[in-house]
Amino acid sequence: MSAKSGSATAERAEQGQGSRRPSESLTREECLELFKQLYLARYFDIRLIKEKKRGRLRGTLYSSHNQEAILVGSLFGLQSADWISPIHRDMPAFFLKDIKAGWDNDTRIGMTIEEVCCQVWGKEGSPGRARDNWSHIGSKSKKIIHSTSMLAGTIPAAAGVAYADRMQGGNCVVLTYNGEGSTAQGIFHEAINYAAVHKLPVITIIENNQWAYGTPTELESPLEDFADRAKGYGIPGLIADGQDVFDVYDKVMEAVNHAREGKGPAIVECKTFRAYGHGDHDDDRADKYRPAEEVEKGRQRDPIAVCRKKLIELGHLTGEAATSFMAEGKGAGEATNDDFPPEVVAYLNKGIEAAIASPLPAAEEGAMWVFKENN
Amino acid sequence: MAATTEAPVALKKNYLTALKEALDEEMQRNNLMLCQGEDIGRLGGAFGVTDGLQAKYGEDRVVDMPISEAAIIGSAVGMALNGMTVMAEMQFIDFISCGFDQIVNMMATYHYRTAGEVNIPVVVRGPAGAYGGGALYHSQMNEAWFCNSPGLKVVCPSTPYDAKGMLKAALRDGNPVIFYEIKELYRKREIEEELPTEDYIVPLGKAAIRREGSDVTLVSYGQNVYHCLDAATELEKQGISAEVIDLRSLVPLDEETIFNSIAKTSRVIVVNEAPMTCGFAGEVVARITTKAFHLLDAPPSRVTRMDTPVPWVKPLELHVLPSVDKIVNEAVRLVKF
């Protein structure tokens, strides 16, 4: 699948990009870090699917497999003080945020792997003390808007965060993540229209994975490119190849720079494909609504493979390193720990150990924190 | 000859002015407070509650919003997450349903799902209530929806003093508050009163006894408080002494004041202008039945709107709403029970 750039909006965006793409300024180390983060996001997904299949986890896992380049590429260029608003398929975003401040840096403005694993395991160490499930966490101090099941329902909060930041003299941007399906919600329109009126630095990333649960895009919108929704708000609509971490980085950075200059919001559509079912409960039923050939085709451009090819072309991956850890194309059933860099496996192991060690919250907590108590 | 001193003429203020003063004073004392809503800035609000605030505090802090109730509420939640206090106006409380998801799923649950990490100091306020010929979409009392959503405080003042003191309390509370203003009371001359010149609040969760009595308790809030007071006057002529309680706050609910009154009267009628089924009066009756049954000499009763929308023309509107006559008749029935 290749990025479509047929729309006038996308062409304008391409033209506005200038001669040098932001990713061309990345150092070799940064490029290799991006590559490693793709592994980290992939391993998180694969390992949790394995844990789930072993009956160690409750709740639903919404796989981000095949969509990791969107998370890694969009988060990499952010500043620590920036906010994000992930949704259900974006769990790696919680620990990828500000991870360049150090994977093990507990004071970075992103969640630790321990916190995220405690949440998945439903333990007390979760940032939300496991009161809502899986991706429904966030953190005011880590500048992550708490996700809910209402999808685009968090975009107005993102706009409000941006407005309040500006009122208090800040210069942050807010990245919101959405599926193409949630662009059909009324609140998507209300929130982006409001953000556009006030030129708020809110960037709406549309992860167009072509399936909204069991419904294909043509039944969600008549548009070929969801980025074209931007036209109705008078804001830029960019299209990125969601399989290419560098292209995502470039398009998101273009939108981020635009927003940080006070020019307002943008939409960045990342074209991708949902590799598995809507959630792990749905994996066995996905054949019912989408043909196997489409799935086969959609999985062909694995973001790890696309990145590897680019790094080899750039001369950043050579010799044995160019062909080691061939995780691409492998699902949870085929991949083993040997397909991943050992530091990636160790990182997640650390999180899982913390989650297992963390106690369950006390039952009484179920009735606590309905209201802020004023004494 | 002794000099005559003239007492300064006390200035009585109406319910709307009381609300405006509350907003003005809270905006003054809290630089991180903002007001937003439809037509609240340049126009000063459809009823004038925010009149003059934009000129005083600027377009950034008194914001004219697009016709987007969900975004008005949802962006307020984001602002609260990032350190601000927000007054979000619904032009009519009827329109709050357009922002329903943002209220019940985002705002109401925020403190709970973050285990107390996040407070949401947002007050969603707007003109409510019938009896003015506003018809289906400018007459609603939809408070029960929000009383049924844990995490929201729900209040409804009936006097200028309470309107000001409760709005100030709501803006300082730190929890999301749905604030029902009675538009028929905004400029009602009969209820104008002097307001303290010094800063004051009326705590949320405390009912007020508006008239003392010994035979029957009339529990109400908002505009119906005045119907109850008129009914009490009428009942007195018939030799029945009615106590009138103004709940003021539905969530939290001051059960103690209700039960103490019933201990005295042993009869109770709960009056509200929302429809009967699953209305707040039903909740009050349920609590009385489960917790104060032993105090009663007659079944607890309620006078509410019929289970209908609010129709437009006067005879139809009055037909479906609580009235002084309906309250009097019900009180007489209970006393004879």
XYZ file of C-alpha atoms in Angstrom:
712
model
C 0.000 0.000 0.000
C 1.401 3.355 -0.913
C 0.531 6.785 0.381
C -2.049 8.419 -1.766
C -1.407 12.031 -2.538
C -4.017 12.663 -5.155
C -5.854 15.429 -3.368
C -5.219 19.104 -3.875
C -4.704 19.454 -0.130
C -1.962 16.918 -0.126
C -0.289 18.519 -3.112
C -0.309 21.860 -1.401
C 1.199 20.244 1.645
C 3.929 18.665 -0.464
C 4.719 21.980 -2.091
C 4.841 23.766 1.221
C 7.415 21.356 2.518
C 10.432 23.064 1.021
C 13.443 21.290 -0.302
C 14.630 19.611 2.858
C 12.504 17.124 4.759
C 12.772 17.247 8.574
C 13.845 13.587 8.649
C 16.898 14.426 6.569
C 18.280 16.236 9.582
C 18.072 13.165 11.806
C 21.413 11.762 12.891
C 22.378 8.134 12.428
C 21.804 7.564 16.147
C 18.344 9.088 15.945
C 17.487 6.941 12.931
C 18.595 3.827 14.769
C 16.612 4.911 17.823
C 13.495 5.227 15.666
C 14.135 1.722 14.365
C 14.505 0.376 17.893
C 11.306 2.103 18.998
C 9.435 0.313 16.231
C 10.659 -2.944 17.734
C 9.621 -1.766 21.165
C 6.087 -0.993 20.044
C 5.852 -4.265 18.107
C 7.222 -6.348 20.938
C 4.816 -4.763 23.413
C 1.944 -5.851 21.197
C 3.221 -9.345 20.456
C 4.189 -10.054 24.041
C 0.820 -8.927 25.374
C -1.004 -11.088 22.846
C 1.064 -14.030 24.080
C 0.325 -13.168 27.704
C -3.348 -12.815 26.871
C -3.460 -16.181 25.114
C -1.885 -17.733 28.194
C -4.797 -16.385 30.200
C -2.737 -13.953 32.223
C -4.638 -10.831 31.261
C -8.222 -9.660 31.290
C -9.892 -7.175 28.997
C -9.413 -6.523 25.320
C -6.194 -5.879 23.458
C -6.527 -3.597 20.453
C -3.478 -4.482 18.443
C -1.302 -1.725 17.049
C 0.566 -4.279 14.904
C 1.431 -2.767 11.522
C 0.595 0.754 12.756
C 3.666 1.344 14.917
C 5.330 3.773 12.530
C 2.491 6.220 13.135
C 3.065 6.277 16.882
C 6.862 6.256 16.747
C 7.141 8.753 13.889
C 4.609 11.211 15.321
C 5.969 11.198 18.876
C 9.661 11.400 18.049
C 9.760 15.117 17.224
C 7.691 16.343 20.155
C 9.045 18.402 23.010
C 8.686 17.193 26.598
C 6.042 19.802 27.407
C 3.789 18.771 24.520
C 0.578 16.879 25.197
C -0.822 13.798 23.493
C -4.236 12.169 23.402
C -4.012 8.508 22.336
C -6.906 6.093 21.842
C -7.393 2.352 22.176
C -5.033 1.176 19.458
C -2.197 3.410 20.638
C -1.067 1.824 23.894
C 2.650 2.060 23.082
C 2.213 5.835 22.893
C 1.979 5.989 26.678
C 5.595 4.910 27.156
C 6.942 6.193 23.832
C 6.082 9.777 24.761
C 9.273 11.667 25.623
C 11.202 8.391 25.607
C 14.151 10.135 24.058
C 14.693 11.662 27.503
C 15.828 8.128 28.395
C 14.067 4.771 28.322
C 14.662 4.361 32.041
C 14.297 7.983 32.996
C 11.418 7.954 35.486
C 11.154 11.730 35.466
C 10.525 12.064 31.754
C 7.161 13.496 30.674
C 5.815 10.127 29.581
C 4.754 6.979 31.381
C 7.219 4.384 32.537
C 6.910 0.860 31.188
C 6.125 -0.235 34.740
C 3.132 2.089 34.928
C 1.794 0.929 31.581
C 2.217 -2.752 32.449
C 0.569 -2.266 35.845
C -2.396 -0.808 33.977
C -2.598 -3.743 31.566
C -2.397 -6.190 34.459
C -5.064 -4.228 36.369
C -2.832 -3.482 39.344
C -2.484 -0.752 41.907
C 0.636 0.615 40.227
C -1.437 1.766 37.261
C -1.584 5.557 36.857
C -5.376 5.298 37.189
C -5.197 2.561 39.849
C -6.851 0.237 37.304
C -10.229 1.927 37.532
C -10.791 1.852 33.782
C -9.327 -0.730 31.447
C -6.346 -0.975 29.112
C -5.783 2.182 27.094
C -8.068 4.234 29.334
C -5.325 5.943 31.223
C -3.598 9.260 31.078
C -1.643 11.550 33.310
C -1.881 15.230 33.994
C 1.741 15.386 35.105
C 2.918 13.377 32.082
C 0.748 15.506 29.788
C -1.268 12.646 28.392
C -5.011 13.202 28.032
C -6.914 10.281 29.517
C -8.520 8.208 26.812
C -12.119 6.986 26.856
C -14.239 4.786 24.614
C -15.773 7.816 22.925
C -12.906 8.106 20.415
C -13.104 11.618 18.946
C -14.688 12.623 22.267
C -11.265 13.599 23.577
C -10.476 16.087 20.779
C -12.335 18.942 22.520
C -10.326 18.236 25.659
C -7.173 18.491 23.543
C -8.364 21.854 22.270
C -9.102 22.989 25.824
C -5.667 21.889 27.015
C -4.124 23.901 24.182
C -6.240 26.951 24.955
C -5.340 26.809 28.650
C -1.674 26.366 27.811
C -1.713 29.466 25.645
C -3.539 31.432 28.369
C -0.750 30.480 30.757
C 2.003 31.521 28.398
C 2.958 28.087 27.108
C 3.846 27.070 23.602
C 2.898 23.408 23.561
C 1.245 21.455 20.799
C -1.302 18.700 21.371
C -1.343 15.562 19.237
C -4.616 13.675 19.114
C -4.937 10.198 17.647
C -8.055 8.964 15.929
C -9.142 6.230 13.616
C -10.692 7.153 10.296
C -13.956 5.816 11.693
C -14.159 8.380 14.473
C -13.987 11.232 11.964
C -17.678 10.566 11.366
C -18.567 11.556 14.927
C -20.199 14.937 15.426
C -17.720 15.895 18.120
C -14.860 15.529 15.617
C -16.378 18.384 13.665
C -17.261 20.555 16.646
C -13.846 20.229 18.225
C -11.716 20.826 15.149
C -13.897 23.685 14.009
C -13.443 25.306 17.420
C -9.691 24.684 17.370
C -9.478 26.197 13.890
C -11.432 29.312 14.900
C -8.945 29.960 17.700
C -5.865 28.732 15.808
C -5.138 26.288 18.572
C -2.051 24.069 18.217
C -4.021 20.833 17.941
C -2.892 18.225 15.443
C -5.365 15.525 14.619
C -3.726 12.352 13.421
C -6.062 10.081 11.521
C -4.815 6.527 11.540
C -6.630 5.344 8.457
C -6.348 1.592 8.862
C -9.274 1.124 6.485
C -11.510 -0.652 8.955
C -13.714 0.740 11.705
C -14.336 -2.493 13.607
C -16.351 -4.380 10.953
C -17.105 -1.460 8.628
C -14.935 -0.435 5.653
C -13.996 3.190 4.937
C -16.405 3.547 2.018
C -19.263 3.176 4.474
C -17.687 5.714 6.859
C -17.114 8.553 4.413
C -17.388 9.265 0.698
C -13.899 10.809 0.783
C -10.935 8.993 -0.723
C -8.598 10.905 1.563
C -9.706 11.653 5.091
C -7.181 14.497 5.140
C -9.640 16.316 2.903
C -11.828 16.856 5.917
C -9.357 19.659 6.700
C -10.710 21.729 3.803
C -13.944 22.332 5.695
C -11.998 23.930 8.525
C -9.569 25.957 6.422
C -6.604 24.113 7.890
C -3.840 22.021 6.299
C -4.585 18.382 5.612
C -1.496 16.285 5.111
C -1.138 12.684 4.045
C 1.590 10.403 5.273
C 2.577 6.875 4.397
C 1.697 5.297 7.706
C 4.092 2.415 7.071
C 7.070 4.733 6.754
C 8.242 6.124 10.071
C 10.240 8.843 8.317
C 7.312 10.038 6.250
C 5.107 10.162 9.348
C 7.839 12.099 11.159
C 8.101 14.562 8.260
C 4.392 15.244 7.922
C 3.759 15.467 11.652
C 6.733 17.780 12.140
C 5.411 19.990 9.364
C 2.097 20.192 11.204
C 3.826 20.661 14.570
C 5.974 23.519 13.298
C 2.947 25.133 11.709
C 1.029 24.855 14.983
C 3.897 26.054 17.143
C 4.214 29.146 14.997
C 0.681 30.042 16.008
C -0.866 29.153 12.662
C -3.358 26.716 14.094
C -4.412 23.110 13.785
C -3.805 20.550 11.080
C -4.945 17.094 10.171
C -2.407 14.419 9.278
C -3.878 11.311 7.716
C -1.606 8.290 7.998
C -2.516 5.561 5.533
C -2.125 2.131 7.046
C -3.883 -1.184 7.447
C -5.280 -2.933 10.488
C -3.397 -6.212 10.509
C -5.680 -8.120 12.888
C -9.212 -7.932 14.231
C -10.650 -4.872 15.889
C -9.703 -6.352 19.252
C -8.278 -9.733 20.161
C -11.840 -10.943 20.794
C -12.463 -10.313 17.113
C -9.409 -11.934 15.511
C -11.185 -15.134 14.656
C -14.206 -13.374 13.255
C -12.479 -10.785 11.080
C -12.680 -13.144 8.086
C -16.413 -12.651 8.195
C -16.244 -9.057 7.067
C -12.976 -8.694 5.183
C -11.458 -10.933 2.546
C -8.255 -12.810 3.341
C -6.537 -11.468 0.213
C -7.074 -7.907 1.407
C -5.545 -8.729 4.758
C -2.624 -10.484 3.105
C -2.005 -7.454 0.888
C -2.448 -4.996 3.731
C 0.238 -6.649 5.827
C 2.847 -6.613 3.064
C 4.551 -3.357 3.955
C 5.564 -3.992 7.522
C 6.846 -0.724 9.060
C 9.886 -2.513 10.472
C 10.805 -3.750 6.982
C 10.204 -0.342 5.420
C 12.432 1.296 8.022
C 15.113 -1.373 7.667
C 15.266 -0.807 3.908
C 15.610 2.922 4.404
C 18.359 2.532 7.006
C 20.288 0.224 4.701
C 19.960 2.763 1.878
C 21.220 5.481 4.205
C 24.141 3.308 5.205
C 23.049 3.294 8.841
C 22.522 -0.466 8.909
C 25.332 -2.537 7.486
C 26.718 -6.040 7.622
C 25.162 -8.419 10.084
C 23.085 -5.675 11.678
C 21.170 -5.260 8.424
C 19.696 -8.728 8.668
C 19.461 -9.333 12.392
C 16.202 -9.377 14.380
C 13.915 -10.078 11.446
C 10.663 -9.458 13.311
C 8.844 -8.115 10.279
C 5.948 -10.100 8.954
C 5.699 -12.239 12.060
C 2.582 -12.393 14.164
C 2.413 -13.334 17.828
C 2.259 -16.987 16.849
C 5.532 -16.942 14.926
C 7.680 -14.285 16.584
C 9.996 -15.200 19.453
C 12.140 -13.118 21.764
C 15.095 -13.817 19.454
C 13.424 -11.712 16.777
C 13.855 -8.610 18.921
C 16.852 -6.682 20.241
C 17.592 -7.957 23.776
C 17.286 -4.491 25.317
C 13.726 -4.310 23.955
C 12.815 -7.630 25.550
C 14.521 -6.641 28.801
C 12.656 -3.346 28.882
C 9.274 -4.986 28.699
C 10.285 -7.739 31.111
C 11.060 -5.037 33.637
C 7.568 -3.630 33.220
C 5.884 -7.014 33.459
C 7.810 -7.927 36.598
C 6.648 -4.700 38.222
C 3.063 -5.422 37.180
C 3.135 -8.933 38.626
C 4.609 -7.622 41.872
C 2.078 -4.819 42.201
C -0.981 -5.673 44.348
C -4.575 -5.417 43.233
C -6.216 -2.209 44.391
C -8.305 -2.553 47.551
C -11.959 -3.369 46.806
C -13.131 -0.257 48.658
C -11.453 1.893 46.047
C -14.353 1.040 43.724
C -16.466 3.543 45.629
C -13.810 6.201 46.069
C -13.011 9.386 44.156
C -16.495 9.965 42.777
C -16.123 13.529 44.017
C -13.255 15.662 45.109
C -13.775 15.997 48.831
C -13.916 19.545 50.155
C -13.285 19.709 53.847
C -32.244 71.013 66.501
C -30.872 67.536 66.027
C -29.601 66.732 62.590
C -31.639 64.141 60.808
C -29.729 61.272 59.348
C -31.134 59.492 56.384
C -30.498 55.798 56.145
C -28.975 54.873 52.769
C -31.556 53.402 50.426
C -30.875 49.712 50.278
C -30.517 48.501 46.721
C -32.448 45.352 46.042
C -31.090 43.135 43.331
C -32.712 40.627 41.098
C -31.723 37.009 40.482
C -29.976 37.801 37.194
C -27.894 40.599 38.679
C -26.901 38.266 41.488
C -25.585 35.747 38.981
C -23.719 38.428 37.070
C -22.084 39.662 40.259
C -21.009 36.137 41.121
C -19.317 35.693 37.749
C -17.719 39.112 37.886
C -16.341 38.594 41.379
C -15.008 35.112 40.629
C -13.391 36.298 37.381
C -11.825 39.088 39.426
C -10.410 36.831 42.105
C -9.257 34.005 39.785
C -7.088 34.935 36.807
C -7.278 31.334 35.627
C -11.036 31.457 35.240
C -12.727 31.737 31.871
C -16.323 32.021 30.667
C -17.473 30.535 27.393
C -20.752 30.054 25.631
C -22.867 31.127 22.715
C -23.308 34.901 22.370
C -22.024 35.602 25.873
C -19.360 38.136 24.893
C -20.358 40.863 22.458
C -24.044 40.407 23.145
C -23.620 39.693 26.846
C -25.715 36.535 26.698
C -29.218 35.846 25.453
C -30.595 36.999 28.815
C -27.744 39.311 29.785
C -26.171 37.245 32.571
C -22.673 37.938 31.212
C -23.373 41.497 30.094
C -20.253 43.640 30.413
C -17.896 40.811 31.294
C -16.091 40.690 27.954
C -15.438 44.433 28.011
C -13.929 43.998 31.457
C -11.977 40.765 31.056
C -11.264 40.561 27.344
C -12.094 38.237 24.482
C -9.696 35.548 25.678
C -11.476 35.108 28.992
C -15.070 35.689 27.903
C -15.356 33.700 24.735
C -18.103 33.729 22.124
C -18.281 30.102 21.077
C -19.583 28.451 17.919
C -22.959 26.703 18.209
C -21.251 23.609 19.537
C -22.487 22.604 22.972
C -20.356 19.470 23.034
C -17.213 21.449 22.204
C -18.137 24.144 24.731
C -18.273 21.537 27.476
C -15.494 19.309 26.135
C -12.997 22.128 25.729
C -13.871 23.316 29.242
C -12.883 19.867 30.489
C -9.535 20.181 28.721
C -8.977 23.628 30.193
C -9.755 22.268 33.645
C -7.302 19.434 33.061
C -4.724 22.096 32.318
C -5.303 24.234 35.378
C -8.251 26.489 34.672
C -11.719 27.072 36.091
C -14.466 27.391 33.499
C -18.021 28.629 33.409
C -19.669 27.054 30.367
C -23.014 28.586 29.494
C -25.795 26.699 27.781
C -27.938 29.351 26.093
C -30.943 27.363 27.274
C -30.532 24.358 29.517
C -32.611 22.447 26.965
C -29.553 22.499 24.666
C -27.403 20.689 27.219
C -28.475 17.414 25.618
C -26.261 18.332 22.630
C -23.311 18.114 25.011
C -24.551 15.096 26.937
C -21.703 12.681 26.152
C -19.089 15.237 27.114
C -20.837 15.766 30.447
C -21.595 12.236 31.527
C -18.659 10.341 30.011
C -15.830 12.862 30.049
C -16.543 15.425 32.734
C -18.468 13.482 35.363
C -16.030 10.558 35.428
C -12.712 12.383 35.245
C -11.947 12.518 38.953
C -13.079 8.921 39.403
C -11.159 7.325 36.572
C -7.949 9.155 37.463
C -8.191 8.067 41.113
C -8.362 11.688 42.153
C -5.452 12.965 40.058
C -7.639 15.334 38.061
C -10.206 17.817 39.385
C -12.677 19.412 37.023
C -13.719 22.862 38.254
C -16.306 23.453 35.544
C -19.763 24.909 36.060
C -22.237 24.292 33.271
C -25.046 26.753 33.811
C -28.063 27.894 31.901
C -31.629 29.153 32.001
C -34.172 26.472 32.743
C -37.783 25.934 33.573
C -41.306 26.280 32.234
C -44.331 28.530 32.956
C -43.150 31.121 30.432
C -44.594 29.780 27.201
C -41.182 28.652 25.995
C -42.587 25.431 24.544
C -40.807 22.125 24.144
C -37.228 23.313 23.713
C -37.068 26.371 25.964
C -38.822 25.049 29.066
C -37.078 21.928 30.217
C -35.970 20.829 33.639
C -33.696 17.910 32.749
C -31.807 17.729 36.046
C -32.644 14.072 36.629
C -30.359 12.993 33.766
C -27.403 14.446 35.597
C -28.433 13.386 39.096
C -28.193 9.873 37.624
C -24.581 10.430 36.537
C -22.223 9.972 39.483
C -19.572 12.672 39.709
C -21.774 15.671 38.990
C -23.174 18.089 41.524
C -26.590 19.421 40.556
C -28.011 22.598 42.029
C -30.942 24.951 41.475
C -31.179 28.190 43.459
C -34.488 30.024 43.816
C -33.471 33.376 45.312
C -31.004 36.111 44.333
C -29.004 35.501 47.529
C -28.672 31.807 46.759
C -28.073 32.388 43.064
C -24.996 34.450 43.832
C -23.729 32.457 46.780
C -24.216 29.096 45.145
C -22.664 30.100 41.828
C -19.594 31.327 43.686
C -19.509 28.117 45.720
C -19.896 26.044 42.538
C -17.012 27.833 40.833
C -14.769 27.152 43.826
C -15.939 23.603 44.422
C -13.450 21.735 42.236
C -16.114 19.303 41.043
C -18.212 19.689 37.908
C -21.520 21.347 38.745
C -24.666 21.539 36.619
C -26.257 24.825 37.645
C -29.949 25.287 36.882
C -31.064 28.901 36.749
C -34.747 29.659 36.599
C -35.253 32.099 33.765
C -38.723 33.111 34.973
C -37.011 34.347 38.144
C -34.255 36.327 36.385
C -36.100 39.643 36.584
C -38.951 38.844 38.945
C -39.444 41.981 41.034
C -41.146 40.257 43.964
C -38.057 38.247 44.866
C -35.469 41.022 44.585
C -33.420 41.353 47.741
C -30.423 43.087 49.218
C -27.185 41.203 48.827
C -24.240 41.359 51.187
C -21.517 43.702 50.032
C -18.828 41.380 51.340
C -17.784 38.104 49.750
C -20.010 35.150 50.683
C -20.908 31.713 49.472
C -23.879 29.428 50.041
C -22.516 25.913 50.592
C -23.725 23.267 48.145
C -25.701 20.473 49.766
C -27.731 22.466 52.296
C -31.480 22.880 52.009
C -33.344 25.949 53.308
C -36.632 26.061 55.213
C -38.630 28.819 53.538
C -41.676 28.598 55.770
C -42.232 26.700 58.971
C -45.288 24.535 59.491
C -46.531 21.517 61.368
C -49.067 19.544 59.291
C -47.443 18.819 55.963
C -43.994 19.277 54.418
C -43.725 20.609 50.875
C -40.307 19.812 49.400
C -39.308 21.549 46.199
C -36.692 23.567 44.346
C -36.521 26.271 41.712
C -39.685 27.941 40.601
C -41.955 25.435 42.329
C -40.758 26.732 45.697
C -42.953 29.774 45.046
C -45.885 27.587 44.095
C -45.399 25.761 47.375
C -45.271 29.029 49.326
C -48.489 30.203 47.674
C -50.044 26.830 48.405
C -48.993 27.166 52.052
C -50.751 30.541 52.252
C -53.881 28.989 50.771
C -53.678 25.972 53.078
C -53.397 28.233 56.106
C -56.817 29.628 55.233
C -58.088 26.077 55.456
C -56.412 25.555 58.807
C -53.507 23.469 57.483
C -49.976 24.443 58.425
C -47.443 23.661 55.703
C -43.668 23.711 55.982
C -41.819 24.571 52.777
C -38.324 23.247 52.100
C -36.212 24.583 49.253
C -33.689 21.848 48.455
C -31.384 24.240 46.529
C -28.987 21.354 45.938
C -30.085 17.978 44.559
C -26.649 16.361 44.500
C -25.538 16.353 47.229
C -28.942 16.113 48.893
C -29.641 17.417 52.384
C -31.673 14.464 53.689
C -31.415 15.629 57.275
C -33.466 18.779 56.752
C -36.171 16.764 54.972
C -36.354 14.048 57.621
C -36.342 16.563 60.483
C -39.308 18.299 58.911
C -41.209 15.042 58.384
C -40.579 14.150 62.005
C -42.637 17.247 62.769
C -45.328 17.030 60.081
C -45.545 13.284 59.286
C -46.753 14.114 55.773
C -44.766 15.081 52.717
C -45.276 16.148 49.122
C -42.346 16.572 46.770
C -42.944 19.009 43.945
C -40.932 19.407 40.769
C -41.666 20.582 37.274
C -39.804 17.744 35.572
C -41.883 14.801 34.366
C -42.878 12.200 36.910
C -41.183 9.006 35.776
C -37.633 8.848 37.123
C -37.836 12.514 38.051
C -35.931 13.809 41.087
C -39.109 13.938 43.174
C -39.250 10.175 42.823
C -35.743 9.888 44.284
C -36.666 12.066 47.249
C -39.807 10.018 47.866
C -37.753 6.807 47.646
C -35.296 8.029 50.258
C -38.101 9.111 52.555
C -39.785 5.735 52.128
C -36.649 3.742 52.846
C -35.205 5.881 55.615
C -38.099 7.755 57.233
C -41.109 5.491 56.713
C -41.651 5.254 60.450
C -42.213 9.016 60.640
C -45.087 9.040 58.156
C -48.843 9.112 58.767
C -49.693 9.179 55.072
C -47.995 7.882 51.911
C -45.298 10.243 50.647
C -46.571 11.950 47.558
C -45.387 14.013 44.650
C -46.753 16.660 42.340
C -44.854 16.811 39.085
C -45.310 17.591 35.432
C -47.299 14.916 33.668
C -45.155 12.553 31.627
C -45.306 14.867 28.635
C -43.108 17.462 26.959
C -43.900 21.085 27.852
C -46.467 22.411 25.361
C -46.510 25.988 24.094
C -49.848 27.745 24.580
C -50.839 28.709 28.118
C -53.794 26.414 28.870
C -51.886 23.394 27.622
C -48.713 24.324 29.466
C -50.454 24.905 32.790
C -52.455 21.719 32.352
C -49.372 19.512 32.477
C -47.334 21.427 35.081
C -47.565 21.512 38.873
C -49.738 24.366 40.124
C -50.757 25.903 43.435
C -54.159 24.205 43.137
C -52.659 20.786 42.521
C -50.375 21.158 45.533
C -53.199 22.392 47.767
C -55.493 19.543 46.713
C -52.816 16.963 47.340
C -51.996 18.447 50.768
C -55.648 18.375 51.764
C -55.887 14.749 50.659
C -52.847 13.807 52.732
C -54.079 15.603 55.826
C -57.400 13.749 55.576
C -55.709 10.425 54.852
